[in-house]
Tab-separated table of C-alpha atoms in Angstrom:
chain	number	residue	atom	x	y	z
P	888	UNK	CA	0.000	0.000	0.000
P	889	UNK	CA	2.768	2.467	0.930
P	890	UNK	CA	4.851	1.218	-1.990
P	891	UNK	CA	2.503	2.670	-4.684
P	892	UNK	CA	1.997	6.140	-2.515
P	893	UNK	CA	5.773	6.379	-2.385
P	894	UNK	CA	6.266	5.982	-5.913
P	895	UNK	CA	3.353	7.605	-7.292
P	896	UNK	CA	3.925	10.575	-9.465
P	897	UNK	CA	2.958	14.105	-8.556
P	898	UNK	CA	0.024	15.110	-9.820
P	899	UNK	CA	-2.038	18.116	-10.844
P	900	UNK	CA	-2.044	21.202	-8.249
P	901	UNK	CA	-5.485	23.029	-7.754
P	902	UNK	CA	-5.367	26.439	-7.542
P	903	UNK	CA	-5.063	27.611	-3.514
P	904	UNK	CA	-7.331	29.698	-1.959
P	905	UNK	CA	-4.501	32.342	-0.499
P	906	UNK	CA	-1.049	33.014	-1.021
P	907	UNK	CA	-0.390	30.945	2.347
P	908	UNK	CA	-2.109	28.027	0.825
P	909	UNK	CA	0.087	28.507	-2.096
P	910	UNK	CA	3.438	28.323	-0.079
P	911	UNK	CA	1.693	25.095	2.199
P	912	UNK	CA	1.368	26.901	4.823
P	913	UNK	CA	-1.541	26.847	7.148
P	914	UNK	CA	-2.873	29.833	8.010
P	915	UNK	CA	-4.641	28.623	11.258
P	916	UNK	CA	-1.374	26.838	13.124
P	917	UNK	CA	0.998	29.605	11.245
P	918	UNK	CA	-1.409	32.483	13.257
P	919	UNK	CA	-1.132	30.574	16.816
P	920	UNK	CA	2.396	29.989	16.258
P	921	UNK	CA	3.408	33.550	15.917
P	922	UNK	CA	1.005	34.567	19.042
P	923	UNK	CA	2.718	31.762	21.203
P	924	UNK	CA	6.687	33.042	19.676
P	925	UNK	CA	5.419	36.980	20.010
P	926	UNK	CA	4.101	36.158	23.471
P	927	UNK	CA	7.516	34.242	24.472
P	928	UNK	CA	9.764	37.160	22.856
P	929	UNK	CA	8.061	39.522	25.202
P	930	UNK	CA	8.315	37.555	28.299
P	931	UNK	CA	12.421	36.892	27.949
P	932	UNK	CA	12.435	40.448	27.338
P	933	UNK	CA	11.034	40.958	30.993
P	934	UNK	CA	13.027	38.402	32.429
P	935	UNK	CA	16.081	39.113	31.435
P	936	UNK	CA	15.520	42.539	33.097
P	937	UNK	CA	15.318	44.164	29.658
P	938	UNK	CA	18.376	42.810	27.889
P	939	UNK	CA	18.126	43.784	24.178
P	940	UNK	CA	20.530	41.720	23.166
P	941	UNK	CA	19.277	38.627	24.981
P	942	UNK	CA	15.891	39.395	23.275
P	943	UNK	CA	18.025	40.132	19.510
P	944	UNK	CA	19.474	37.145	19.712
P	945	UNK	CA	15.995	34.541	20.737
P	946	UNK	CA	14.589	37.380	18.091
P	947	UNK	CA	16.648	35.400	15.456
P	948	UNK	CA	16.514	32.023	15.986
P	949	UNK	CA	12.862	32.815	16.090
P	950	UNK	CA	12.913	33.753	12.224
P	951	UNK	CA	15.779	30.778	11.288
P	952	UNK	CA	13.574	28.678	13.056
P	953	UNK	CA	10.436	29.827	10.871
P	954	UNK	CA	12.486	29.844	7.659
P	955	UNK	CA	12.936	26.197	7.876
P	956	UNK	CA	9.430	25.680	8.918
P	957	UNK	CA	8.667	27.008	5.445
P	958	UNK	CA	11.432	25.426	4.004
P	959	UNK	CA	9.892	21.171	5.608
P	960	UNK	CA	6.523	22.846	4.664
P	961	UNK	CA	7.503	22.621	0.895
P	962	UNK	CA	8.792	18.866	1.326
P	963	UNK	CA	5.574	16.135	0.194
P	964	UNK	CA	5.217	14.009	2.892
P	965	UNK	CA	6.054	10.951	0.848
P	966	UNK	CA	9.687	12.475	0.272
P	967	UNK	CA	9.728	12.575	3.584
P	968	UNK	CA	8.854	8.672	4.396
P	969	UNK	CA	11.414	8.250	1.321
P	970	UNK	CA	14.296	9.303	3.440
P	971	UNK	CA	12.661	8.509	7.062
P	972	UNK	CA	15.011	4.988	7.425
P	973	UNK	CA	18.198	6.500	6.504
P	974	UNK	CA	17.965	9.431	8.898
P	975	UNK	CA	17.141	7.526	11.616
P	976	UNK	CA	19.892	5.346	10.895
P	977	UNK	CA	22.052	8.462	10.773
P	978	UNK	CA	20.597	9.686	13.777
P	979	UNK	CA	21.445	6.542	15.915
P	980	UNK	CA	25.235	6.608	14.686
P	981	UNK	CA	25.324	9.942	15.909
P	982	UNK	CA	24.033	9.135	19.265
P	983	UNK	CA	26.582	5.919	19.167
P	984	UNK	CA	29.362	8.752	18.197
P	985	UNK	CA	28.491	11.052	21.545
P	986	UNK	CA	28.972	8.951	23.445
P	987	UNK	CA	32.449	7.636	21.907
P	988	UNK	CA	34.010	10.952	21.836
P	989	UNK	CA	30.842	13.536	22.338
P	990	UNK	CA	31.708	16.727	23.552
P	991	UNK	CA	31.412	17.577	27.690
P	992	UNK	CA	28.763	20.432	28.710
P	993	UNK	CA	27.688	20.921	32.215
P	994	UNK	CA	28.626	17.344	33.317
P	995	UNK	CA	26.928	15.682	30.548
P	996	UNK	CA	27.889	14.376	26.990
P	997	UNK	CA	24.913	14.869	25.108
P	998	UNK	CA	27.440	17.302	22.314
P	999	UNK	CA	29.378	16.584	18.719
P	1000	UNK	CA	31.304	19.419	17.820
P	1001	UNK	CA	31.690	18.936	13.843
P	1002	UNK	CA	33.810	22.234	14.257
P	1003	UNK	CA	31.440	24.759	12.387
P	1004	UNK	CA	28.451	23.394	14.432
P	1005	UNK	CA	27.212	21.941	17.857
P	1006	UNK	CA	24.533	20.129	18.392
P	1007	UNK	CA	22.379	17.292	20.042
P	1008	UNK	CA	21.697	14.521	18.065
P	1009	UNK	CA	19.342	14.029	20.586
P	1010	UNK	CA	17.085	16.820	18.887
P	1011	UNK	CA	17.436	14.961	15.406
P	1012	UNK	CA	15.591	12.074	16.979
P	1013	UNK	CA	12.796	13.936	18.977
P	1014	UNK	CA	11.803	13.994	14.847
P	1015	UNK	CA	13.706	10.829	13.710
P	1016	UNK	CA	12.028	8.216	15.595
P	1017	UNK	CA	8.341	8.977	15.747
P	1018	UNK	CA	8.925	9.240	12.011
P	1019	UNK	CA	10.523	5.863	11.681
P	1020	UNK	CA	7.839	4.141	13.268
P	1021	UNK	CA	5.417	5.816	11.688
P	1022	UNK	CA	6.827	4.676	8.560
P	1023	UNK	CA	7.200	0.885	10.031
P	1024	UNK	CA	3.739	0.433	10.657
P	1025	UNK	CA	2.479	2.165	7.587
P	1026	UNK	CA	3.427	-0.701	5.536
P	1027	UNK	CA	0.736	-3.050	6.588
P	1028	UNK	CA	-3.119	-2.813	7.503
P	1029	UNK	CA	-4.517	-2.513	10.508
P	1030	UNK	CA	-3.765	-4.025	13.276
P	1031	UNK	CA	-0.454	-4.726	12.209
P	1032	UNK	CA	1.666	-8.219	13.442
P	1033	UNK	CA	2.116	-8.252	16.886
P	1034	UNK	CA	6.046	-8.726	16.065
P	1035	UNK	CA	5.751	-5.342	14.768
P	1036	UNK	CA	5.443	-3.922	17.964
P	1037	UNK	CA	8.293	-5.573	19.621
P	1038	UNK	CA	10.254	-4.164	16.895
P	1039	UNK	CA	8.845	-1.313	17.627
P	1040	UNK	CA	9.569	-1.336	21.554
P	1041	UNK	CA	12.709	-2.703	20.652
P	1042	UNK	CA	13.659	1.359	18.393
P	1043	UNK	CA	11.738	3.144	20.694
P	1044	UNK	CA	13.910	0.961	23.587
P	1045	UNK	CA	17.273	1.361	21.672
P	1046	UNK	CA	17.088	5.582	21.104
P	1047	UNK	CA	15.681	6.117	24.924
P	1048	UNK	CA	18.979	3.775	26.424
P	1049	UNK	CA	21.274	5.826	23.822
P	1050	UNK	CA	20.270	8.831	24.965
P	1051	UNK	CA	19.907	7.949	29.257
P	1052	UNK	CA	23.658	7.298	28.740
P	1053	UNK	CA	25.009	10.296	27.860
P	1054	UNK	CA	23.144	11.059	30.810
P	1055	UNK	CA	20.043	13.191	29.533
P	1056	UNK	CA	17.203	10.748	31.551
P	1057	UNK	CA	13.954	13.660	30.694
P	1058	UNK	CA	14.866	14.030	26.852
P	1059	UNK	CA	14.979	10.000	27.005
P	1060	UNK	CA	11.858	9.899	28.669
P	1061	UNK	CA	9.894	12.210	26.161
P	1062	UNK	CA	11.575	10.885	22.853
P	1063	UNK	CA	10.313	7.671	24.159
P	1064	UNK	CA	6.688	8.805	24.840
P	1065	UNK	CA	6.742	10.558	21.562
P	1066	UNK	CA	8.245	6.456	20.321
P	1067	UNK	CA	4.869	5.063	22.336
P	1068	UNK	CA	2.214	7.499	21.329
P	1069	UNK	CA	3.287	6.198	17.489
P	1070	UNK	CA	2.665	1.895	18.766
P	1071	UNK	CA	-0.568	3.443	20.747
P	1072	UNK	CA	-1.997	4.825	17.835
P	1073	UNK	CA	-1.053	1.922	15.284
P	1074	UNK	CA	-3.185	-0.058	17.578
P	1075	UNK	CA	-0.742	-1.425	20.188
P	1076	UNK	CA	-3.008	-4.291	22.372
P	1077	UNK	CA	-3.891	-3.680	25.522
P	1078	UNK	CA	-2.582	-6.444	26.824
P	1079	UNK	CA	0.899	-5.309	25.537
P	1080	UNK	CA	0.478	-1.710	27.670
P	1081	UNK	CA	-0.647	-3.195	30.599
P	1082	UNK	CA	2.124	-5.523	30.288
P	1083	UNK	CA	4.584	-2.816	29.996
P	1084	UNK	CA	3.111	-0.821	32.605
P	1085	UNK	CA	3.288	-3.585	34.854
P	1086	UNK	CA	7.201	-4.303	33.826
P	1087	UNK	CA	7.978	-0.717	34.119
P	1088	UNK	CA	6.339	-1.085	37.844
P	1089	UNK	CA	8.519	-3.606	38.601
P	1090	UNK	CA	11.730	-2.153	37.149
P	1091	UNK	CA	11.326	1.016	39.364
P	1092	UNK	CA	13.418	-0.104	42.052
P	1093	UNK	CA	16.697	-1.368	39.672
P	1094	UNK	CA	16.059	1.968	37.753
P	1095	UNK	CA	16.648	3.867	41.019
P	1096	UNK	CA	20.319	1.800	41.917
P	1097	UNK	CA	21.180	3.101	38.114
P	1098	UNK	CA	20.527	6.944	38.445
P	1099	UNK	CA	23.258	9.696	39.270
P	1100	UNK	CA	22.848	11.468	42.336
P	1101	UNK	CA	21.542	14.650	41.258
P	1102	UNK	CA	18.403	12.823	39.275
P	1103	UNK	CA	17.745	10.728	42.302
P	1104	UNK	CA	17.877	14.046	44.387
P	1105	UNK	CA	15.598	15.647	41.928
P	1106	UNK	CA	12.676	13.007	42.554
P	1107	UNK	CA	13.117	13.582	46.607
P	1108	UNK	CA	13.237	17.452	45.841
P	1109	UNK	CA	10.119	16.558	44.289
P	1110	UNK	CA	8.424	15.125	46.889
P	1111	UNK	CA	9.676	17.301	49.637
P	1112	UNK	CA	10.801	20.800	48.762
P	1113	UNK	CA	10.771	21.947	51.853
P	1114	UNK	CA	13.140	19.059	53.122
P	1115	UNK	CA	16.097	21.589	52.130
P	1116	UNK	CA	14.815	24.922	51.081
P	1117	UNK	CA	18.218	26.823	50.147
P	1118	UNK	CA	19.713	24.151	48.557
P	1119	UNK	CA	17.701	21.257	46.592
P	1120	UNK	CA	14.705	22.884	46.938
P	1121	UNK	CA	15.468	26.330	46.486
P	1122	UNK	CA	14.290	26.213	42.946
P	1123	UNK	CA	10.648	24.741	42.907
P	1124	UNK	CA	9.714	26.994	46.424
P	1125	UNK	CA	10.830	30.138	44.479
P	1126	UNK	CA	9.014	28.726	41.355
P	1127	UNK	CA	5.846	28.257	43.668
P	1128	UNK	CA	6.554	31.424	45.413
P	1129	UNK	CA	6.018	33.623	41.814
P	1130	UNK	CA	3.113	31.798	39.945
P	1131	UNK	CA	1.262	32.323	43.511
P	1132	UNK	CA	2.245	36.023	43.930
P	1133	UNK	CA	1.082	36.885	40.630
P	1134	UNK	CA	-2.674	36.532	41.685
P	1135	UNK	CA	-5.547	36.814	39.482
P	1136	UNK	CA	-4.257	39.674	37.279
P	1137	UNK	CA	-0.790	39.557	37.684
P	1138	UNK	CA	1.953	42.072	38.592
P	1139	UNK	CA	2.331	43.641	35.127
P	1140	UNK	CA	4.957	43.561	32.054
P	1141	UNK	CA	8.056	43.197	33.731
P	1142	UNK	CA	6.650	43.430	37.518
P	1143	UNK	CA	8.724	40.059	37.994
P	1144	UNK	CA	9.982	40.427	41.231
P	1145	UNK	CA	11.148	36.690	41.754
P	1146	UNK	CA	13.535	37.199	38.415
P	1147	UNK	CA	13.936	40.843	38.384
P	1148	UNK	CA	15.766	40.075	41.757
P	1149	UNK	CA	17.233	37.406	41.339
P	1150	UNK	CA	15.833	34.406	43.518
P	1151	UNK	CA	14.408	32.728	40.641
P	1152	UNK	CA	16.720	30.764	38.411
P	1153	UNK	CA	16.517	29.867	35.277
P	1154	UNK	CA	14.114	32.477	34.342
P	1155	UNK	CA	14.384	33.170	30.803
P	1156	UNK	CA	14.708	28.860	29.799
P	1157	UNK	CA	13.200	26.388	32.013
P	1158	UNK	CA	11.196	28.456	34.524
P	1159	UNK	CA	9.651	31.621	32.195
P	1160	UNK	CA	6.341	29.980	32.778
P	1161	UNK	CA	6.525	31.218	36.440
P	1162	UNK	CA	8.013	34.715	34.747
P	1163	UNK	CA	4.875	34.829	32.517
P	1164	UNK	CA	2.514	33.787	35.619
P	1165	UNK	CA	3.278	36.186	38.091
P	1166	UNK	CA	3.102	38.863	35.638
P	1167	UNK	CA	-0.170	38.322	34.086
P	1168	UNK	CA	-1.567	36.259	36.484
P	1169	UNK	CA	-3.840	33.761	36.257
P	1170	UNK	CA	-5.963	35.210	33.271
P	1171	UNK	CA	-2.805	35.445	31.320
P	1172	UNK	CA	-1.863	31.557	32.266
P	1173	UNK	CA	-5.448	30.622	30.789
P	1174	UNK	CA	-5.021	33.212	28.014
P	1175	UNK	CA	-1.439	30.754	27.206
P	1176	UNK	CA	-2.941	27.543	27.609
P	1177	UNK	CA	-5.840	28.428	25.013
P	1178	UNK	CA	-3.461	29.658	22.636
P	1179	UNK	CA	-1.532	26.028	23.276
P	1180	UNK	CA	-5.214	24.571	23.100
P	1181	UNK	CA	-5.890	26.136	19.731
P	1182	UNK	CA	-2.735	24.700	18.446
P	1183	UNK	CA	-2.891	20.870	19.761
P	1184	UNK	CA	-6.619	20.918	18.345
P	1185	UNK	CA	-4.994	21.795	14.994
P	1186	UNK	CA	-2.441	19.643	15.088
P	1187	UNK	CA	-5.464	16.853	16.061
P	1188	UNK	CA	-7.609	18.445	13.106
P	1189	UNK	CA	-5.017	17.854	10.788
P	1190	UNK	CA	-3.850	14.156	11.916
P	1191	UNK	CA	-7.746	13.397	11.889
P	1192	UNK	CA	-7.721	14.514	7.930
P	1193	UNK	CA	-4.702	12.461	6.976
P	1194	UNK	CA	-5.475	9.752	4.321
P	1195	UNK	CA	-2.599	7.959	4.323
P	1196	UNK	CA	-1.391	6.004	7.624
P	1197	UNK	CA	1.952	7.074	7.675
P	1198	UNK	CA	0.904	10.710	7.610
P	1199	UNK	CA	-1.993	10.067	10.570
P	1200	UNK	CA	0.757	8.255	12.785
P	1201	UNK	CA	3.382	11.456	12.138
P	1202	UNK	CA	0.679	14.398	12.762
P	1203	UNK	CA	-0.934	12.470	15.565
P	1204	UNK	CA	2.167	11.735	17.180
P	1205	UNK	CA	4.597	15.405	16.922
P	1206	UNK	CA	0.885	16.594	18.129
P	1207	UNK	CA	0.867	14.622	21.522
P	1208	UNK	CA	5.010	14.837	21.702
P	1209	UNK	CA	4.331	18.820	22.155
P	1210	UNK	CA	1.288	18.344	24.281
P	1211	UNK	CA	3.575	16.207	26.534
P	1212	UNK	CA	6.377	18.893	26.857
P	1213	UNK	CA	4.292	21.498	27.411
P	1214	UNK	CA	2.740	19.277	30.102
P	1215	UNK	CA	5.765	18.720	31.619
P	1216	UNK	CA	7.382	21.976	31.625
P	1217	UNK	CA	4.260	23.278	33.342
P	1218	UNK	CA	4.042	20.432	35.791
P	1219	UNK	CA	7.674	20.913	36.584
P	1220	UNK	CA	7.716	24.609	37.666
P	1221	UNK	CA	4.348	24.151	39.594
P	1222	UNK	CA	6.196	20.887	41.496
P	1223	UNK	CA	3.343	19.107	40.211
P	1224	UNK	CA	6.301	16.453	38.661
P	1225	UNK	CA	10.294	16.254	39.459
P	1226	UNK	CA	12.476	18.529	37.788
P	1227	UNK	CA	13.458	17.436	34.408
P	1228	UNK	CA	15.447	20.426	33.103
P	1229	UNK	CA	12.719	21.019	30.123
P	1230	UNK	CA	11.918	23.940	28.302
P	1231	UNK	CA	8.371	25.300	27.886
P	1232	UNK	CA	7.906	24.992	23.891
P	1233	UNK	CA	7.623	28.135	21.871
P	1234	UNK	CA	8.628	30.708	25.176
P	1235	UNK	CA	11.562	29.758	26.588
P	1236	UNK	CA	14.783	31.193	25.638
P	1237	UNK	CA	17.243	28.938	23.572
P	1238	UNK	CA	17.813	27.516	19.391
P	1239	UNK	CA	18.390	23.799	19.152
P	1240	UNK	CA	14.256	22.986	20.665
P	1241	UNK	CA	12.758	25.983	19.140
P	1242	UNK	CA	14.513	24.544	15.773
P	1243	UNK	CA	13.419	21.132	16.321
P	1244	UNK	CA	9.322	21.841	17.005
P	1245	UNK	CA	9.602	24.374	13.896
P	1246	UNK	CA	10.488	21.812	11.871
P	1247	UNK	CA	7.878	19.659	13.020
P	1248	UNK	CA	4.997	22.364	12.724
P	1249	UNK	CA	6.341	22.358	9.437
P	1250	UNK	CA	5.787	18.644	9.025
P	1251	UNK	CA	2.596	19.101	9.842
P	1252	UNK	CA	1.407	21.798	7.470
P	1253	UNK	CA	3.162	19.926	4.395
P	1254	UNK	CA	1.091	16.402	5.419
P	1255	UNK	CA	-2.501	19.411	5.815
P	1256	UNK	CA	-1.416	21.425	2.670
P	1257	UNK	CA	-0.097	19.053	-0.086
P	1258	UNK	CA	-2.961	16.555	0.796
P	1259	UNK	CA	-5.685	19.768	0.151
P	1260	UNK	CA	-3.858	20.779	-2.828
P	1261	UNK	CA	-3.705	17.553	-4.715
P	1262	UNK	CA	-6.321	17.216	-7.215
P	1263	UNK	CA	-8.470	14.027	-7.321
């Protein structure tokens, strides 16, 4: 089935109904992009106490990071499931290269420094391996063999232990939801979840012997802050201390007393959330999670229309992947969930993420756009 929608020909274009259409981009997901990256320009601008240069610099990425949007946008998705195998494949040597002689950053090696460039391979497969399974399971009707799926656990197993080691435990942990969500919605059984849920259970307590001290002091931080509030727990009670103080309206653009002064760290990556919170409150928070809202539901809408499974399982999955790491992030800086060092998608200062969900909002509006402009 895939072969002959790999191979096909393209065929005649219909005319689009605006010059957005034209360049396959959709309007709808383009519009709540820029309100989420206008919204996040304005809050680093506050928290890094009015830095123009700070702000200049997120100000770019911002439009490199849209530029190759575009630039995936124009890619048919069957181009894409062309080369899916061989950059996974590339992706996996590079994770096998970091950690032979990766590069050392803040006690990790999670770098390869090619000597013009420096980068995670670990962002390559946040794209790499949804998109490989994705293109495994599209071969077949479904349900699909259940060997299929231990293949499947077996990649999504392989990229998450690659990555723990270098050690980077919460990018693991969401390339390998992003991994799941793909098996869930090719119609993993049940009986294979709960079995995995039920392994994972039991594999809690050998996990725990395995992790470095600072993760395992990041999951007691977690459940007791207040065990050592100016050291391990200075963080998350600051965190706390600024979404609470902002109230119902908030203290006002760049009222941020928690960053302006220092006691909250962090502010302008991991915890701008609590930034943005105590500033405009909590009718600014729900103002940010509808504009998140609006964008999921597209990203739904647009998985929903796919035709072809390989498209479905892509859309579907980068969809829940950001829905999990905005979920996180948010989760984190509340001390709703440990601290995974994760930042919130489309705010937070920083290139290599921002680059990585571009590029998959860019997926996405090639698998809407060339689908609505194909002819019959």
């Amino acid at each position: 089935m895939i072969n002959s929608w790999l191979t096909q020909k393209d065929q005649t274009y219909v005319k689009p109904r605006s010059w957005l259409a034209s360049i396959h981009i959709d309007g709808f997901l383009f519009l709540g992009l820029l309100l989420l990256l206008t919204t996040g320009l304005i809050t680093i601008y506050s928290a890094s106490g009015g830095d123009l240069n700070v702000t200049k610099h997120h100000a770019i990425r911002i439009l490199i990071a849209l530029g190759l949007m575009v630039a995936f946008a124009q890619i048919p998705p069957r181009k894409l499931a062309l080369i899916t195998p061989w950059v996974f494949l590339l992706g996996i040597l590079m994770l096998i290269a970091v950690i032979v002689f990766g590069d050392m950053g803040k006690g990790a090696q999670r770098w390869l420094d090619l000597g013009f460039i420096r980068f995670q391979p670990s962002e390559i497969m946040k794209l790499a391996l949804p998109m490989m399974l994705a293109w495994l399971f599209a071969y077949s009707r479904y349900p699909a063999h259940p060997a299929r799926y231990i293949v499947g656990l077996f990649i999504v197993g392989l990229t998450a232990g690659l990555i723990v080691i270098q050690p980077d435990l919460g990018t693991s942990i969401l390339i390998a939801m992003s991994g799941l969500f793909v098996l869930f919605f090719a119609g993993l059984p049940w009986k294979m979840i709960i079995g995995a849920l039920v392994s994972l259970a039991i594999a809690i307590p050998i996990v725990w012997n395995f992790l470095h001290g600072y993760q395992k002091q990041r999951v007691l931080t977690f459940l007791d802050p207040e065990s050592d509030p100016l050291g391990a727990g200075y963080h998350i009670i600051q965190s706390k201390i600024a979404i609470g103080s902002g109230g119902l309206e908030g203290k006002g653009f760049m009222g941020s007393t928690q960053a302006h002064l220092d006691f909250l760290p962090e502010s302008t990556t991991d915890f701008i959330f609590s930034v943005f919170a105590e500033e405009f409150g909590l009718i600014g928070v729900i103002l940010l999670l509808t504009l998140y809202s609006l964008v999921l539901l597209r990203g739904l809408y647009i998985a929903y229309r796919a035709k072809e499974p390989f498209n479905r399982l892509v859309a579907a999955s980068l969809t829940m992947t950001l829905f999990v790491y905005i979920s996180v992030n948010i989760g984190m800086v509340s001390g709703l969930l440990p601290v995974v060092g994760l930042p919130l998608p489309l705010i937070s200062y920083g290139g290599s993420s921002m680059v990585t969900l571009m590029i998959s909002f860019g997926i996405l509006m090639s698998i809407h756009t060339h689908k609505k402009l194909l002819s019959n």
